[in-house]
GROMACS .gro file of C-alpha atoms in nm:
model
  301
    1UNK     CA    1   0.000   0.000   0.000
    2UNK     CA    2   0.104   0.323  -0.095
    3UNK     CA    3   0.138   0.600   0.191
    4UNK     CA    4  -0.065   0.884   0.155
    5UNK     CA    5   0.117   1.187   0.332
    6UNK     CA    6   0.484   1.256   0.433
    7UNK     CA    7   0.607   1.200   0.753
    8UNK     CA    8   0.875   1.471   0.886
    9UNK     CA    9   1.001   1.545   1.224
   10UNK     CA   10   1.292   1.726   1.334
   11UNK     CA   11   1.636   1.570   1.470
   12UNK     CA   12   1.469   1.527   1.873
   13UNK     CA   13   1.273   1.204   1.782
   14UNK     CA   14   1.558   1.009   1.889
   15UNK     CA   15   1.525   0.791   1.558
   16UNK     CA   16   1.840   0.666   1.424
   17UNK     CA   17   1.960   0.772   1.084
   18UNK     CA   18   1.877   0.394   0.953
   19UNK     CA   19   1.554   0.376   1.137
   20UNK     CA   20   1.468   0.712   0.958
   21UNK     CA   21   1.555   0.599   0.592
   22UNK     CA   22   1.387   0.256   0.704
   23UNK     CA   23   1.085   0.425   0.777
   24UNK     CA   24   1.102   0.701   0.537
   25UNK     CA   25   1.107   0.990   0.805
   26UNK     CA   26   1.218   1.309   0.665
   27UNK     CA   27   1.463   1.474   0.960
   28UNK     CA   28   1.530   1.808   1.010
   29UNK     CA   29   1.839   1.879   1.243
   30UNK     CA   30   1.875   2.108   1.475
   31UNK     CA   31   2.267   2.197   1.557
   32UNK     CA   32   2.476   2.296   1.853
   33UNK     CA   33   2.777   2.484   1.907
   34UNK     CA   34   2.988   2.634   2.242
   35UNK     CA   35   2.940   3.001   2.277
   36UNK     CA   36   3.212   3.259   2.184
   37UNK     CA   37   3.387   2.941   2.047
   38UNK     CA   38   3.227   2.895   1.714
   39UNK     CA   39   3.579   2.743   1.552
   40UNK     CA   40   3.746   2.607   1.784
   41UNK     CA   41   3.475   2.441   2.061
   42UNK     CA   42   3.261   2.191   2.056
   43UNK     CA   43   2.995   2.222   1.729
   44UNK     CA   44   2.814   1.980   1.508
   45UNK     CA   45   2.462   1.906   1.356
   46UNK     CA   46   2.245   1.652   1.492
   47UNK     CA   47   2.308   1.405   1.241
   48UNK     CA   48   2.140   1.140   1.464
   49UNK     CA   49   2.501   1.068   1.581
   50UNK     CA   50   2.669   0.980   1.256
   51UNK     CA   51   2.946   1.200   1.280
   52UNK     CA   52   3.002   1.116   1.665
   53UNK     CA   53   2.875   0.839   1.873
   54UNK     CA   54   2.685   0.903   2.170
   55UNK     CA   55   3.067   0.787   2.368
   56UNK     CA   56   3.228   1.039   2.211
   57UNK     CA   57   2.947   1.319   2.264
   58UNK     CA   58   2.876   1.244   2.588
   59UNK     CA   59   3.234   1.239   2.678
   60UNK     CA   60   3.339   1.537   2.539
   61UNK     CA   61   3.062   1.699   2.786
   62UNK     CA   62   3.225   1.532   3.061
   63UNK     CA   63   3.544   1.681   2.954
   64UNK     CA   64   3.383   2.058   3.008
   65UNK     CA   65   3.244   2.134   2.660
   66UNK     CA   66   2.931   2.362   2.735
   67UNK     CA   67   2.751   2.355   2.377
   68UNK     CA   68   2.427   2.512   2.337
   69UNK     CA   69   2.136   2.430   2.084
   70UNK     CA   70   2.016   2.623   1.725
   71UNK     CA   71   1.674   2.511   1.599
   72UNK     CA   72   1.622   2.454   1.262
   73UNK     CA   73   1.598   2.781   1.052
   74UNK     CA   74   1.306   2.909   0.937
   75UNK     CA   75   1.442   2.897   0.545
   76UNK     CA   76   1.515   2.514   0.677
   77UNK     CA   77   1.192   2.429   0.749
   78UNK     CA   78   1.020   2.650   0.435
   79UNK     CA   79   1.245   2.432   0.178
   80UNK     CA   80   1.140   2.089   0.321
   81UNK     CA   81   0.791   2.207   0.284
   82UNK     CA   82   0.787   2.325  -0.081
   83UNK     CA   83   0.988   1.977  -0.118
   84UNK     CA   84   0.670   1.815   0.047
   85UNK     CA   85   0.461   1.993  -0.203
   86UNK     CA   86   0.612   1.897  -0.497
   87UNK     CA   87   0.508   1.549  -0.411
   88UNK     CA   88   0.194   1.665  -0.435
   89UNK     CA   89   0.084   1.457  -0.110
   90UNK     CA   90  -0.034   1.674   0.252
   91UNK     CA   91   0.236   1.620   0.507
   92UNK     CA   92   0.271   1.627   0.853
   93UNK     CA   93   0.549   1.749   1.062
   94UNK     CA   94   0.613   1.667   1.458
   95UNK     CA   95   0.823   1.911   1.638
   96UNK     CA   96   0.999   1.955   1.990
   97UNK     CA   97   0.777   2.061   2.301
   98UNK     CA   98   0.695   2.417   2.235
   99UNK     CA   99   0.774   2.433   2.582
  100UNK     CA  100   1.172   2.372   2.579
  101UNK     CA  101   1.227   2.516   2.298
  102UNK     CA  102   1.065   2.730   1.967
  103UNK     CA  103   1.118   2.559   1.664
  104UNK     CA  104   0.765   2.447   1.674
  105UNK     CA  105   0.700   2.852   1.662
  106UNK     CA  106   0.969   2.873   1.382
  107UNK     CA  107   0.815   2.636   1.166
  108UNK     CA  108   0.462   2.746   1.193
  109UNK     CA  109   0.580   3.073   1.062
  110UNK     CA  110   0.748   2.945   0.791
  111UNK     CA  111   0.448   2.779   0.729
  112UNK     CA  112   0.243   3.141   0.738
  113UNK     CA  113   0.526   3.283   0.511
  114UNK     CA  114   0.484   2.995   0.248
  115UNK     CA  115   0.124   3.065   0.222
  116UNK     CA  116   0.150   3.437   0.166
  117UNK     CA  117   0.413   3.374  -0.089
  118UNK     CA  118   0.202   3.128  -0.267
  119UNK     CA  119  -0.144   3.319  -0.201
  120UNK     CA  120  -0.339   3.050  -0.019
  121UNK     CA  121  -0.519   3.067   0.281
  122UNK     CA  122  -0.463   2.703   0.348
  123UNK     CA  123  -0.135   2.425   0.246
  124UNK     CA  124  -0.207   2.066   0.332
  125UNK     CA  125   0.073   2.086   0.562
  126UNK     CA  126  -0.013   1.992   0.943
  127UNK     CA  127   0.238   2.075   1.239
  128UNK     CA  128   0.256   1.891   1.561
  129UNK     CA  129   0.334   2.058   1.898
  130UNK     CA  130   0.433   1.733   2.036
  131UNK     CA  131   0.499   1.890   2.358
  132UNK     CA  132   0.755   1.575   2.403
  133UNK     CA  133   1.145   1.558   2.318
  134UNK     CA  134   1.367   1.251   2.328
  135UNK     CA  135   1.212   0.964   2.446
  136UNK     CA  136   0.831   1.005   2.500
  137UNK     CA  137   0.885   1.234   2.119
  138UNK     CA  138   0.992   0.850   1.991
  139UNK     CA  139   0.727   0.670   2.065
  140UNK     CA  140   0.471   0.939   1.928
  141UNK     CA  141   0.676   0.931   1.612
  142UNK     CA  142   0.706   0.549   1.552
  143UNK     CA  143   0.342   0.528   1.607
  144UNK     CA  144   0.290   0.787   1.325
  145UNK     CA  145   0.520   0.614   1.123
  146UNK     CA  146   0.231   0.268   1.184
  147UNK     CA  147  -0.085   0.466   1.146
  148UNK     CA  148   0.080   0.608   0.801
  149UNK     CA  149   0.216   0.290   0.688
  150UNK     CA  150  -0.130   0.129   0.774
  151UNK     CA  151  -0.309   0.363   0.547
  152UNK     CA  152  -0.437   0.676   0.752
  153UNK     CA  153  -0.480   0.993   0.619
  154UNK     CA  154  -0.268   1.305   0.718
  155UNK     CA  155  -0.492   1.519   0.890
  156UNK     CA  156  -0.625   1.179   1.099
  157UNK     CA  157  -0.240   1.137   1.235
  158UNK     CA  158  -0.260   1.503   1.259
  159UNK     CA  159  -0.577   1.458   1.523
  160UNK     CA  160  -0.475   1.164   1.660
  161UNK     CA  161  -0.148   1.317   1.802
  162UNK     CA  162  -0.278   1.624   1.922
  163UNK     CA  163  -0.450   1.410   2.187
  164UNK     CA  164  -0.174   1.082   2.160
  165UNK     CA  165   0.114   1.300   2.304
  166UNK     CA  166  -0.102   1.331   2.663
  167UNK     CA  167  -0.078   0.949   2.667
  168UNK     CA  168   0.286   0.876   2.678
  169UNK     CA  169   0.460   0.812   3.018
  170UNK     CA  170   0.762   0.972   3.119
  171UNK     CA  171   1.004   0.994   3.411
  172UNK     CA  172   1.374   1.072   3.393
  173UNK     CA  173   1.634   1.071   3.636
  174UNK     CA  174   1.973   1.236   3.632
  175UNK     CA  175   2.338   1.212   3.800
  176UNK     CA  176   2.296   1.607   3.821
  177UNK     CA  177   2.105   1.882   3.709
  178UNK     CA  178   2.461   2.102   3.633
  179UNK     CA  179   2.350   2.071   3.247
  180UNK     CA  180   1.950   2.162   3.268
  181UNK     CA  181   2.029   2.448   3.519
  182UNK     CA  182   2.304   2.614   3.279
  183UNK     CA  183   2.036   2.559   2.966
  184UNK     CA  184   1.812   2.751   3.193
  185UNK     CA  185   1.571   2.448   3.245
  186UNK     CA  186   1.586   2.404   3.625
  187UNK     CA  187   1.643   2.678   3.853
  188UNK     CA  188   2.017   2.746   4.018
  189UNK     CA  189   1.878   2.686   4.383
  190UNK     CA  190   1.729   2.385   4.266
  191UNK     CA  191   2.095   2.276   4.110
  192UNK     CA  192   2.276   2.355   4.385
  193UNK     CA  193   2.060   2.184   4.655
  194UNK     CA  194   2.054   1.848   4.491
  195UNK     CA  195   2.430   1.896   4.424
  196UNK     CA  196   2.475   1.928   4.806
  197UNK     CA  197   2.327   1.655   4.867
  198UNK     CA  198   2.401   1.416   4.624
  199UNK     CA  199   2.059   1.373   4.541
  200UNK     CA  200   1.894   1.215   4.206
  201UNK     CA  201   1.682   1.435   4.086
  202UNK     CA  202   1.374   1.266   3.891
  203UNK     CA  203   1.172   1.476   3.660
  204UNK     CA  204   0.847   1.446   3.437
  205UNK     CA  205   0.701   1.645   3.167
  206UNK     CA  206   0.413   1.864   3.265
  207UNK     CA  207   0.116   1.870   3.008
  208UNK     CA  208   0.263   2.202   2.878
  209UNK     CA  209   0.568   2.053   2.733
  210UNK     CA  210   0.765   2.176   3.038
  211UNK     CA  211   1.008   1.954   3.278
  212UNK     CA  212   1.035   1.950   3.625
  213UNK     CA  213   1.142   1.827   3.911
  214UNK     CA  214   0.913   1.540   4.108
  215UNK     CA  215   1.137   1.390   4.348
  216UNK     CA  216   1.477   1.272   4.424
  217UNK     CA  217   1.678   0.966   4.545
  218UNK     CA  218   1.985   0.904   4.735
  219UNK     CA  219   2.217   0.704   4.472
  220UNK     CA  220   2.114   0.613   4.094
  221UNK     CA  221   1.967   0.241   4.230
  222UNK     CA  222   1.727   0.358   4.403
  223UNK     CA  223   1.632   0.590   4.162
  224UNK     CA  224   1.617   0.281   3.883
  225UNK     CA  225   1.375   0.084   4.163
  226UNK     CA  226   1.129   0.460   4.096
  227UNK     CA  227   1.147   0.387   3.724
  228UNK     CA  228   1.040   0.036   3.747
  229UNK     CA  229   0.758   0.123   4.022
  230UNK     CA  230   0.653   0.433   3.813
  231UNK     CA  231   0.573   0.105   3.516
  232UNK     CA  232   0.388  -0.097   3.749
  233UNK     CA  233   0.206   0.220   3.868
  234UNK     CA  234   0.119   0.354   3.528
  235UNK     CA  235   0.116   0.077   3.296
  236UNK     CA  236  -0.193   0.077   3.028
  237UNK     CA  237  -0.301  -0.273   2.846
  238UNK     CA  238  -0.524  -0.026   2.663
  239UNK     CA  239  -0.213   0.126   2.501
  240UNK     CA  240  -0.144   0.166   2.123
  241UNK     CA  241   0.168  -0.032   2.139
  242UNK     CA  242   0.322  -0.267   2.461
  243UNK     CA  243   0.657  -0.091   2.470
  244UNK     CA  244   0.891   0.074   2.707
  245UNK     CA  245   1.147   0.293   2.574
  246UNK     CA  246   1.496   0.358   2.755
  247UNK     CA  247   1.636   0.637   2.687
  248UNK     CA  248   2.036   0.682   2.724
  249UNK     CA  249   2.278   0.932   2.764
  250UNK     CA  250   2.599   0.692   2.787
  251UNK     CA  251   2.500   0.560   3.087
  252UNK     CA  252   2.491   0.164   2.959
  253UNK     CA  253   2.578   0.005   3.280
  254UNK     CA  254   2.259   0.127   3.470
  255UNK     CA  255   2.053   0.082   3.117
  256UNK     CA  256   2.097  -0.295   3.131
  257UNK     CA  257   2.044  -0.255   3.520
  258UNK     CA  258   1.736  -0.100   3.421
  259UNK     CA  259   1.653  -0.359   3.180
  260UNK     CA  260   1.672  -0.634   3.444
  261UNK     CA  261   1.451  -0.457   3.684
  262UNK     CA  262   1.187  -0.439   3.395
  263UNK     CA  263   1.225  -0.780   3.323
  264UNK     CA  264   1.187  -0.902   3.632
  265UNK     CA  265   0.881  -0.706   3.725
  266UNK     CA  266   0.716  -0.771   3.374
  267UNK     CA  267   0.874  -1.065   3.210
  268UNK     CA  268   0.638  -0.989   2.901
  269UNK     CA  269   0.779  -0.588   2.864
  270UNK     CA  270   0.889  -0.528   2.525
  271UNK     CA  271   1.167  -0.296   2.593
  272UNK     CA  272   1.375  -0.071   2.323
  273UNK     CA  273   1.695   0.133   2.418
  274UNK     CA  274   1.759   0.481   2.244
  275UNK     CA  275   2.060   0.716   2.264
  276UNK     CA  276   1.929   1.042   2.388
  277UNK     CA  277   2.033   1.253   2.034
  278UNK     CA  278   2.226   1.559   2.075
  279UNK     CA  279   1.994   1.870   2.098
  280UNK     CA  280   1.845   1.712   2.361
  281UNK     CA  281   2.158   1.620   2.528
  282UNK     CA  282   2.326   1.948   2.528
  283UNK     CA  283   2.090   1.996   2.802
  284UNK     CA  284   2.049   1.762   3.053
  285UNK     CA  285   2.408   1.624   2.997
  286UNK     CA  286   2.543   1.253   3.019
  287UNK     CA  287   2.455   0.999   3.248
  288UNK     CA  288   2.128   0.990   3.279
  289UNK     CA  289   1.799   0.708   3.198
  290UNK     CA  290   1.443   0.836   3.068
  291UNK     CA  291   1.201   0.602   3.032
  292UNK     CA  292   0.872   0.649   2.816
  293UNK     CA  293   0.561   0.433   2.771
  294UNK     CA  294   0.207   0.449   2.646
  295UNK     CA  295  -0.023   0.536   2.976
  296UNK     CA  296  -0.345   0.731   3.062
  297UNK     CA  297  -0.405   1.049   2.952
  298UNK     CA  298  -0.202   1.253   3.210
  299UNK     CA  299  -0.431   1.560   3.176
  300UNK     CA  300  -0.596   1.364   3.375
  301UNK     CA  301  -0.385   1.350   3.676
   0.00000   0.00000   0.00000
């Protein structure tokens, strides 16, 4: 069966560059550069680590590189949608949370632009707030990617994730919030108090696309044993797909870990590891474990 819309989304899906030619996901990357060091520091495009490998990414953090993100341009996102037109099928585009960051606002623009050029009121072009990044973004993505392959229309994945992105699951928890606080993403205070304490600080995302802080645990085991009990809590049979998605930022030692909590509590889980990309790890830094899963509709929390 032939699809009947194209399927873009940019570089914070966490899809791999194979799983997005596999799947025939159009990416748009977002890059990332250290301030005042354009040349010489640490810079790159989020080529879905294909110039570096998550080691070597993470590791250079580690190391003291301080890189901060770019969204994709407006003229970026205004040439993959006259692309999308020429192929004379409607297309649909999933962006980063609106919330961390405003490429969702840049491409809607572009969108606006596009239409003035061209003098039409309307372009069967539909943009997603997903309201997600990383791990939770993933899952909303690879379901698109079944719905389209299965035959649905644009606009219906359109619908269907404007109320989908409510249902995914998502706790994280980090060695430190050093990264988030210098991105601006968690207060200093809040930084500095979990620092002094060697504290784990877990976070969600709120239904506005927002993180924050829910809790903390002494030591990163404890705070795996809150990941698995956060499953069992909010688990859904109802789901669109059984699946539990690990995200990593280097931090493979604690990711099996993780995976042998999961088993053990649900020998059934179907389980699927994914490197945290770059944008998003520019920001909340190495060593740390998300993990996303279809749930209840948390607006209903």
């Amino acid at each position: 069966m032939s699809v009947k819309f194209n399927l873009l989304s940019d570089s914070t899906c966490d899809f791999t560059a194979e799983e997005s030619r596999r799947n025939n996901v159009t990416i748009l990357p977002f890059t990332y550069t250290e301030a005042g060091k354009p040349d010489g520091g640490f810079h790159g495009v989020d080529d879905q680590f294909q110039s570096r490998t998550p080691h070597e990414f993470y590791q250079a953090i580690r190391d003291g590189a301080t890189p901060m993100t770019s969204q994709p341009s407006q003229l970026v996102f205004e040439q993959a949608f006259r692309e999308a037109l020429e192929t004379g099928l409607p297309t649909v585009l999933f962006c980063i949370s609106s919330g961390l960051s405003g490429g969702y606002n840049g491409a809607v623009t572009a969108l606006d632009r596009l239409k003035e050029e061209l003098g039409k009121d309307d372009l069967p072009i539909y943009i997603v707030d997903t309201l997600l990044a990383a791990t939770p973004m993933y899952l909303l993505v690879r379901q698109a990617v079944k719905m389209r392959d299965e035959g649905a229309e644009a606009r219906e994945v359109y619908e269907w994730a404007l109320e989908a992105r409510y249902n995914v699951q998502t706790l994280v928890v980090v060695n430190s919030l050093e990264t988030l606080q210098r991105g601006g993403r968690i207060p200093k205070s809040v930084a500095v108090v979990a620092g002094a304490l060697d504290a784990k600080p877990v976070l969600d995302m709120k239904t506005d696309g927002t993180l924050r802080v829910v809790g903390v645990t002494r030591g990163m085991k404890k705070g795996l044993k809150r990941l698995v009990k956060f499953y069992a809590d909010s688990y859904h049979e109802d789901a669109y797909e059984q699946i539990i998605n690990i995200g990593n930022a280097d931090y493979q030692e604690e990711v099996d870990h993780l995976i042998e909590l999961l088993k053990k509590a649900d020998p059934n889980a179907q389980i699927v590891v994914t490197n945290i990309g770059p944008t998003i790890g520019c920001h909340v830094g190495p060593d740390m474990i998300s993990m996303s899963f279809w749930g209840a509709d948390r607006r209903k929390d």
